[in-house]
PDB file of C-alpha atoms in Angstrom:
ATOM      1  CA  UNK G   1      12.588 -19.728 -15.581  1.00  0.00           C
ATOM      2  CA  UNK G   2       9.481 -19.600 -13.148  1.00  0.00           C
ATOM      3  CA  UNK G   3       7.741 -16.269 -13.639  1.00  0.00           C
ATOM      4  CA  UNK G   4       5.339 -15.235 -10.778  1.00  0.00           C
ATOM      5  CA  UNK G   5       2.672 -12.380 -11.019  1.00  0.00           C
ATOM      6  CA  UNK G   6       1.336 -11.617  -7.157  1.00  0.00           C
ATOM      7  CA  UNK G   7      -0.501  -8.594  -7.136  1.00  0.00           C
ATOM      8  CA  UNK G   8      -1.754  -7.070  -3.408  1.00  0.00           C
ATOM      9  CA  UNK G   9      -4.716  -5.183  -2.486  1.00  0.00           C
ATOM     10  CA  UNK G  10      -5.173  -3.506   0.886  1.00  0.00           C
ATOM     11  CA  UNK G  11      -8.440  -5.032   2.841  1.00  0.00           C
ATOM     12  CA  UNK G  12     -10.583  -3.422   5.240  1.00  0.00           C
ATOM     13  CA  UNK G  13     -10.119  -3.777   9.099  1.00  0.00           C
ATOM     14  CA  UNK G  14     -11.251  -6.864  11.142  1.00  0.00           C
ATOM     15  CA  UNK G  15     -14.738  -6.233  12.369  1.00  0.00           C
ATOM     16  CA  UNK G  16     -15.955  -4.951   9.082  1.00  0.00           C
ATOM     17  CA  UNK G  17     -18.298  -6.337   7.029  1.00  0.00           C
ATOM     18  CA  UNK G  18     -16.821  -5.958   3.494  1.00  0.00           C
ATOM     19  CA  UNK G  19     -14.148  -8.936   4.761  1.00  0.00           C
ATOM     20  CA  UNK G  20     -17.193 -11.541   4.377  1.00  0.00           C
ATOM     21  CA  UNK G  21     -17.184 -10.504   1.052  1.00  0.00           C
ATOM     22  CA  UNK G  22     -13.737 -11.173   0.493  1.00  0.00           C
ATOM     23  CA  UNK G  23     -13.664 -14.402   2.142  1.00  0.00           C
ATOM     24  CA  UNK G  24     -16.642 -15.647  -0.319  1.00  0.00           C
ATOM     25  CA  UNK G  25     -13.713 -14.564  -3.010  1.00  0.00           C
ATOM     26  CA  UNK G  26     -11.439 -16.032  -2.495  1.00  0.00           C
ATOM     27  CA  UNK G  27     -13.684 -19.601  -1.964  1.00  0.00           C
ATOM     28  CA  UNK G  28     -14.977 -18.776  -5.433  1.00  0.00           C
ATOM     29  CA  UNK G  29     -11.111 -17.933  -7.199  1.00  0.00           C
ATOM     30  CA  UNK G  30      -8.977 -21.028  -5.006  1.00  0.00           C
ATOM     31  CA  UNK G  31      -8.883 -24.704  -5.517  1.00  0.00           C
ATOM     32  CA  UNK G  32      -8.713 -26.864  -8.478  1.00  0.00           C
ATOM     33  CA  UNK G  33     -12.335 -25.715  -8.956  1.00  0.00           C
ATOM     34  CA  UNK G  34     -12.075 -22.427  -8.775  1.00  0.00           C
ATOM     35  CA  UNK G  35     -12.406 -20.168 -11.507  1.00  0.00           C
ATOM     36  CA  UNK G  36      -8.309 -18.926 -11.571  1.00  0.00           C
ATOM     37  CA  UNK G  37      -7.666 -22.659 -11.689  1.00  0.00           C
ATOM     38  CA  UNK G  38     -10.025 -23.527 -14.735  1.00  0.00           C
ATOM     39  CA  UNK G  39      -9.152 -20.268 -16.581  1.00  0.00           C
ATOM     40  CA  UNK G  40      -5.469 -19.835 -16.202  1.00  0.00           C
ATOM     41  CA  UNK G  41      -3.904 -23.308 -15.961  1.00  0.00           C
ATOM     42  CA  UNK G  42      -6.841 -25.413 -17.508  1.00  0.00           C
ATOM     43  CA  UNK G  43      -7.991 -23.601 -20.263  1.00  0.00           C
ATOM     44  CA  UNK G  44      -5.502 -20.785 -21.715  1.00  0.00           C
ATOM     45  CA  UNK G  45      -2.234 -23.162 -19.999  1.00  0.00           C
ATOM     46  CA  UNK G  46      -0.928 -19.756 -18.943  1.00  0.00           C
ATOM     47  CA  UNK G  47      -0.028 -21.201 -15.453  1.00  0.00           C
ATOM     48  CA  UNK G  48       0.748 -24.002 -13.668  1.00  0.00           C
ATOM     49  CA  UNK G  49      -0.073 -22.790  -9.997  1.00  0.00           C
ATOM     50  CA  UNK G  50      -2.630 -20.320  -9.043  1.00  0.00           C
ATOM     51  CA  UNK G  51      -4.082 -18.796  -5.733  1.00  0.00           C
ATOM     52  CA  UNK G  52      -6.155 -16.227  -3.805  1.00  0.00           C
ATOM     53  CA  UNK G  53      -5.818 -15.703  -0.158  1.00  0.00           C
ATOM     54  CA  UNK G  54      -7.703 -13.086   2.230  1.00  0.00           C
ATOM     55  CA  UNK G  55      -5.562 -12.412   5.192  1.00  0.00           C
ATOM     56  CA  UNK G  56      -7.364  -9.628   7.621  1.00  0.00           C
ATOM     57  CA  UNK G  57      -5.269  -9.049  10.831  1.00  0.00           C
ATOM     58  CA  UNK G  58      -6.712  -7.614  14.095  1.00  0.00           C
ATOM     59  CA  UNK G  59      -3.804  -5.176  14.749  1.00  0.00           C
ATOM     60  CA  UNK G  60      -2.635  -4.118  10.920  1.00  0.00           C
ATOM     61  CA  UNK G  61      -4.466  -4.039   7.391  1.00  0.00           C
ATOM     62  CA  UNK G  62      -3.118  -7.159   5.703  1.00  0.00           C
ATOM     63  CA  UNK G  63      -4.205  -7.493   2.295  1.00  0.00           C
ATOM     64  CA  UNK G  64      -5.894  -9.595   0.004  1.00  0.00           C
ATOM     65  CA  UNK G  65      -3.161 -11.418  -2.431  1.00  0.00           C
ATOM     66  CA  UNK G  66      -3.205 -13.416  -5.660  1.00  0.00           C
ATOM     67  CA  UNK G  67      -0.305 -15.538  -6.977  1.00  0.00           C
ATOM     68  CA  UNK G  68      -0.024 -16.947 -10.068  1.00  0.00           C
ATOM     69  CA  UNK G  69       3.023 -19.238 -11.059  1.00  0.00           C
ATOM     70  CA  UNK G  70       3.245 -18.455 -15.124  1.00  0.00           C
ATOM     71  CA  UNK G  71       3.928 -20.964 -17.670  1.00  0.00           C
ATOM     72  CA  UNK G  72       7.083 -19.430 -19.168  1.00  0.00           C
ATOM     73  CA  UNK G  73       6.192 -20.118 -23.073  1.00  0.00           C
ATOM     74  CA  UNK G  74       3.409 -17.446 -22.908  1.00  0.00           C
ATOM     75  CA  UNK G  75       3.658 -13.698 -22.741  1.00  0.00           C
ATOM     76  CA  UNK G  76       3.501 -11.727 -19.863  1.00  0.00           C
ATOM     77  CA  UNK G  77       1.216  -9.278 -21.576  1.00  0.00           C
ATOM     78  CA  UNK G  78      -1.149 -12.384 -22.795  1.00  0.00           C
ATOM     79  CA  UNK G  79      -1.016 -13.623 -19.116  1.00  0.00           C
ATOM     80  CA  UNK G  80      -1.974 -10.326 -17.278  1.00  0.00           C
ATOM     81  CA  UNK G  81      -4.497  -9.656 -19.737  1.00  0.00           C
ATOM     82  CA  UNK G  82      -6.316 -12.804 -19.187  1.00  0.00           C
ATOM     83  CA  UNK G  83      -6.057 -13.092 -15.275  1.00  0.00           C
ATOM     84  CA  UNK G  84      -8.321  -9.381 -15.170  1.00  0.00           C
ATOM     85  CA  UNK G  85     -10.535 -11.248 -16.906  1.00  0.00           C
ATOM     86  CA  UNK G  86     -10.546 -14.091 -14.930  1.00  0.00           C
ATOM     87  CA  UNK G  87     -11.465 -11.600 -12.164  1.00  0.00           C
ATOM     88  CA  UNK G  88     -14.178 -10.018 -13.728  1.00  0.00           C
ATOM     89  CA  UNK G  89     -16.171 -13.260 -15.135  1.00  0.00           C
TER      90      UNK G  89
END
């Protein structure tokens, strides 16, 4: 069983400036190098796909979403705990 943890956040409007900050984000937490990718599926093996996308919209507030496909022979708890941190560091 695949277990996937996608947690949302609400972004600002297009036009402000807080979105550059998000879009530096989610460079720094996507790809193979980024540091979801190293923490969560190289290091602690807690999943085996992980992303960060920022996805502003001129008409409605999108959001800002992370995904994270879980290795299902850890614990939920272990995982959520460590992807906070992941966010934080």
């Amino acid at each position: 069983m695949l277990l996937i943890y996608s947690p949302l956040y609400l972004v600002p409007e297009v036009g402000d400036s807080k979105l550059y900050a998000l879009d530096i984000a989610e460079g720094v937490l996507n790809g193979r190098s980024g540091r979801l990718h190293k923490r969560l599926v190289q290091e602690e093996n807690l999943a085996v796909k992980v992303s960060a996308s920022n996805s502003p919209n001129k008409y409605v507030s999108e959001d800002f979403q992370f995904k994270q496909n879980w290795n299902p022979m850890q614990t939920l708890r272990k995982q959520k705990r460590l992807f906070g941190k992941s966010l934080k560091n």
